Short mmCIF file of N, CA, C and O and ligand atoms in Angstrom, two decimals:
data_model
loop_
_atom_site.label_atom_id
_atom_site.label_comp_id
_atom_site.label_asym_id
_atom_site.label_seq_id
_atom_site.Cartn_x
_atom_site.Cartn_y
_atom_site.Cartn_z
N MET J 1 0.85 -1.20 0.00
CA MET J 1 0.00 0.00 0.00
C MET J 1 0.88 1.25 0.00
O MET J 1 1.84 1.35 0.75
N ALA J 2 0.52 2.16 -0.83
CA ALA J 2 1.34 3.37 -0.95
C ALA J 2 0.96 4.38 0.12
O ALA J 2 -0.22 4.59 0.42
N THR J 3 1.95 4.98 0.68
CA THR J 3 1.69 6.03 1.66
C THR J 3 2.32 7.33 1.16
O THR J 3 3.42 7.33 0.62
N TYR J 4 1.60 8.40 1.37
CA TYR J 4 2.10 9.69 0.95
C TYR J 4 2.33 10.57 2.17
O TYR J 4 1.88 10.27 3.26
N LYS J 5 3.02 11.64 1.94
CA LYS J 5 3.21 12.60 3.02
C LYS J 5 2.67 13.95 2.58
O LYS J 5 2.90 14.38 1.45
N CYS J 6 1.97 14.56 3.50
CA CYS J 6 1.43 15.87 3.19
C CYS J 6 2.57 16.90 3.17
O CYS J 6 3.41 16.91 4.04
N PHE J 7 2.55 17.71 2.14
CA PHE J 7 3.62 18.69 2.00
C PHE J 7 3.52 19.77 3.07
O PHE J 7 4.51 20.39 3.44
N ARG J 8 2.33 20.00 3.56
CA ARG J 8 2.11 21.08 4.50
C ARG J 8 2.36 20.65 5.94
O ARG J 8 3.18 21.21 6.64
N CYS J 9 1.62 19.64 6.39
CA CYS J 9 1.72 19.23 7.79
C CYS J 9 2.62 18.03 7.98
O CYS J 9 2.87 17.61 9.10
N GLU J 10 3.08 17.46 6.87
CA GLU J 10 4.04 16.36 6.90
C GLU J 10 3.52 15.15 7.65
O GLU J 10 4.26 14.45 8.32
N ARG J 11 2.24 14.93 7.57
CA ARG J 11 1.68 13.73 8.17
C ARG J 11 1.57 12.64 7.11
O ARG J 11 1.34 12.93 5.94
N LYS J 12 1.68 11.44 7.58
CA LYS J 12 1.56 10.33 6.66
C LYS J 12 0.10 10.08 6.33
O LYS J 12 -0.76 10.08 7.20
N ILE J 13 -0.14 9.87 5.06
CA ILE J 13 -1.50 9.61 4.62
C ILE J 13 -1.51 8.33 3.81
O ILE J 13 -0.76 8.19 2.85
N VAL J 14 -2.36 7.44 4.22
CA VAL J 14 -2.48 6.19 3.49
C VAL J 14 -3.24 6.45 2.21
O VAL J 14 -4.19 7.24 2.18
N HIS J 15 -2.83 5.78 1.18
CA HIS J 15 -3.41 6.02 -0.14
C HIS J 15 -4.91 5.73 -0.16
O HIS J 15 -5.65 6.35 -0.92
N ALA J 16 -5.37 4.83 0.68
CA ALA J 16 -6.80 4.49 0.72
C ALA J 16 -7.64 5.68 1.14
O ALA J 16 -8.79 5.80 0.76
N ASN J 17 -7.07 6.55 1.94
CA ASN J 17 -7.81 7.72 2.38
C ASN J 17 -7.92 8.77 1.29
O ASN J 17 -8.70 9.72 1.40
N LEU J 18 -7.14 8.61 0.26
CA LEU J 18 -7.13 9.63 -0.79
C LEU J 18 -7.89 9.19 -2.04
O LEU J 18 -7.90 9.89 -3.03
N GLU J 19 -8.48 8.04 -1.97
CA GLU J 19 -9.14 7.52 -3.18
C GLU J 19 -10.33 8.37 -3.58
O GLU J 19 -10.54 8.63 -4.76
N LYS J 20 -11.09 8.80 -2.61
CA LYS J 20 -12.28 9.59 -2.94
C LYS J 20 -11.95 11.06 -3.08
O LYS J 20 -12.32 11.71 -4.05
N ARG J 21 -11.24 11.57 -2.08
CA ARG J 21 -10.88 12.99 -2.13
C ARG J 21 -9.38 13.12 -1.94
O ARG J 21 -8.85 12.70 -0.93
N PHE J 22 -8.76 13.69 -2.92
CA PHE J 22 -7.31 13.83 -2.83
C PHE J 22 -6.95 15.08 -2.03
O PHE J 22 -6.35 16.02 -2.52
N VAL J 23 -7.39 15.04 -0.79
CA VAL J 23 -7.14 16.17 0.10
C VAL J 23 -6.65 15.63 1.43
O VAL J 23 -7.14 14.61 1.91
N CYS J 24 -5.71 16.31 2.01
CA CYS J 24 -5.21 15.89 3.30
C CYS J 24 -6.32 15.99 4.35
O CYS J 24 -6.92 17.04 4.51
N PRO J 25 -6.60 14.90 5.06
CA PRO J 25 -7.66 14.93 6.08
C PRO J 25 -7.26 15.73 7.32
O PRO J 25 -8.10 16.00 8.16
N HIS J 26 -6.02 16.10 7.41
CA HIS J 26 -5.56 16.82 8.60
C HIS J 26 -5.60 18.33 8.41
O HIS J 26 -6.06 19.06 9.26
N CYS J 27 -5.12 18.78 7.27
CA CYS J 27 -5.02 20.23 7.07
C CYS J 27 -5.73 20.69 5.81
O CYS J 27 -5.87 21.88 5.58
N GLY J 28 -6.16 19.76 4.97
CA GLY J 28 -6.89 20.14 3.77
C GLY J 28 -5.99 20.51 2.61
O GLY J 28 -6.46 21.02 1.60
N SER J 29 -4.73 20.24 2.74
CA SER J 29 -3.82 20.57 1.65
C SER J 29 -3.97 19.57 0.52
O SER J 29 -4.37 18.42 0.72
N LYS J 30 -3.64 20.01 -0.66
CA LYS J 30 -3.76 19.14 -1.81
C LYS J 30 -2.41 18.79 -2.40
O LYS J 30 -2.33 18.26 -3.50
N ILE J 31 -1.40 19.14 -1.69
CA ILE J 31 -0.06 18.86 -2.19
C ILE J 31 0.55 17.72 -1.37
O ILE J 31 0.64 17.79 -0.15
N PHE J 32 0.95 16.71 -2.09
CA PHE J 32 1.56 15.57 -1.42
C PHE J 32 2.86 15.21 -2.12
O PHE J 32 3.09 15.58 -3.26
N TYR J 33 3.61 14.49 -1.42
CA TYR J 33 4.79 13.91 -2.06
C TYR J 33 4.99 12.50 -1.54
O TYR J 33 4.53 12.15 -0.46
N LYS J 34 5.67 11.76 -2.33
CA LYS J 34 5.85 10.36 -1.99
C LYS J 34 7.24 10.17 -1.38
O LYS J 34 8.24 10.32 -2.07
N PRO J 35 7.27 9.89 -0.10
CA PRO J 35 8.57 9.67 0.53
C PRO J 35 9.22 8.40 0.01
O PRO J 35 8.55 7.41 -0.25
N ARG J 36 10.49 8.47 -0.13
CA ARG J 36 11.20 7.32 -0.67
C ARG J 36 11.34 6.24 0.38
O ARG J 36 12.23 6.29 1.23
N THR J 37 10.43 5.29 0.31
CA THR J 37 10.49 4.20 1.27
C THR J 37 11.09 2.95 0.66
O THR J 37 11.33 1.98 1.34
N GLU J 38 11.29 3.04 -0.64
CA GLU J 38 11.82 1.86 -1.32
C GLU J 38 13.33 1.87 -1.33
O GLU J 38 13.98 2.03 -2.35
N ILE J 39 13.85 1.74 -0.17
CA ILE J 39 15.30 1.68 -0.06
C ILE J 39 15.74 0.22 -0.05
O ILE J 39 15.33 -0.56 0.79
N LYS J 40 16.52 -0.07 -1.02
CA LYS J 40 16.93 -1.46 -1.15
C LYS J 40 18.11 -1.75 -0.22
O LYS J 40 19.16 -1.12 -0.32
N LYS J 41 17.88 -2.68 0.63
CA LYS J 41 18.97 -3.10 1.52
C LYS J 41 19.49 -4.44 1.04
O LYS J 41 18.80 -5.47 1.12
N VAL J 42 20.65 -4.39 0.57
CA VAL J 42 21.24 -5.61 0.03
C VAL J 42 22.31 -6.08 1.00
O VAL J 42 23.23 -5.35 1.34
N LYS J 43 22.13 -7.30 1.42
CA LYS J 43 23.13 -7.88 2.29
C LYS J 43 24.11 -8.74 1.48
O LYS J 43 23.71 -9.67 0.80
N ALA J 44 25.30 -8.38 1.59
CA ALA J 44 26.32 -9.16 0.89
C ALA J 44 26.68 -10.38 1.72
O ALA J 44 27.07 -10.26 2.88
N ILE J 45 26.52 -11.48 1.11
CA ILE J 45 26.82 -12.72 1.82
C ILE J 45 28.29 -13.11 1.60
O ILE J 45 28.72 -13.22 0.47
ZN1 LIG P 101 -1.80 17.93 5.77
#
């Protein structure tokens, strides 16, 4: 599941909450960004 961060209040917003209204439920901002959570950790054996 994709999570976004509000550009204004910097709260995490689950993508499911944005399906109907693409508005931050906390502050009403419409600007989001996707934090880079896909950090690949490679363990060298
Ligand atoms: Zn917000």
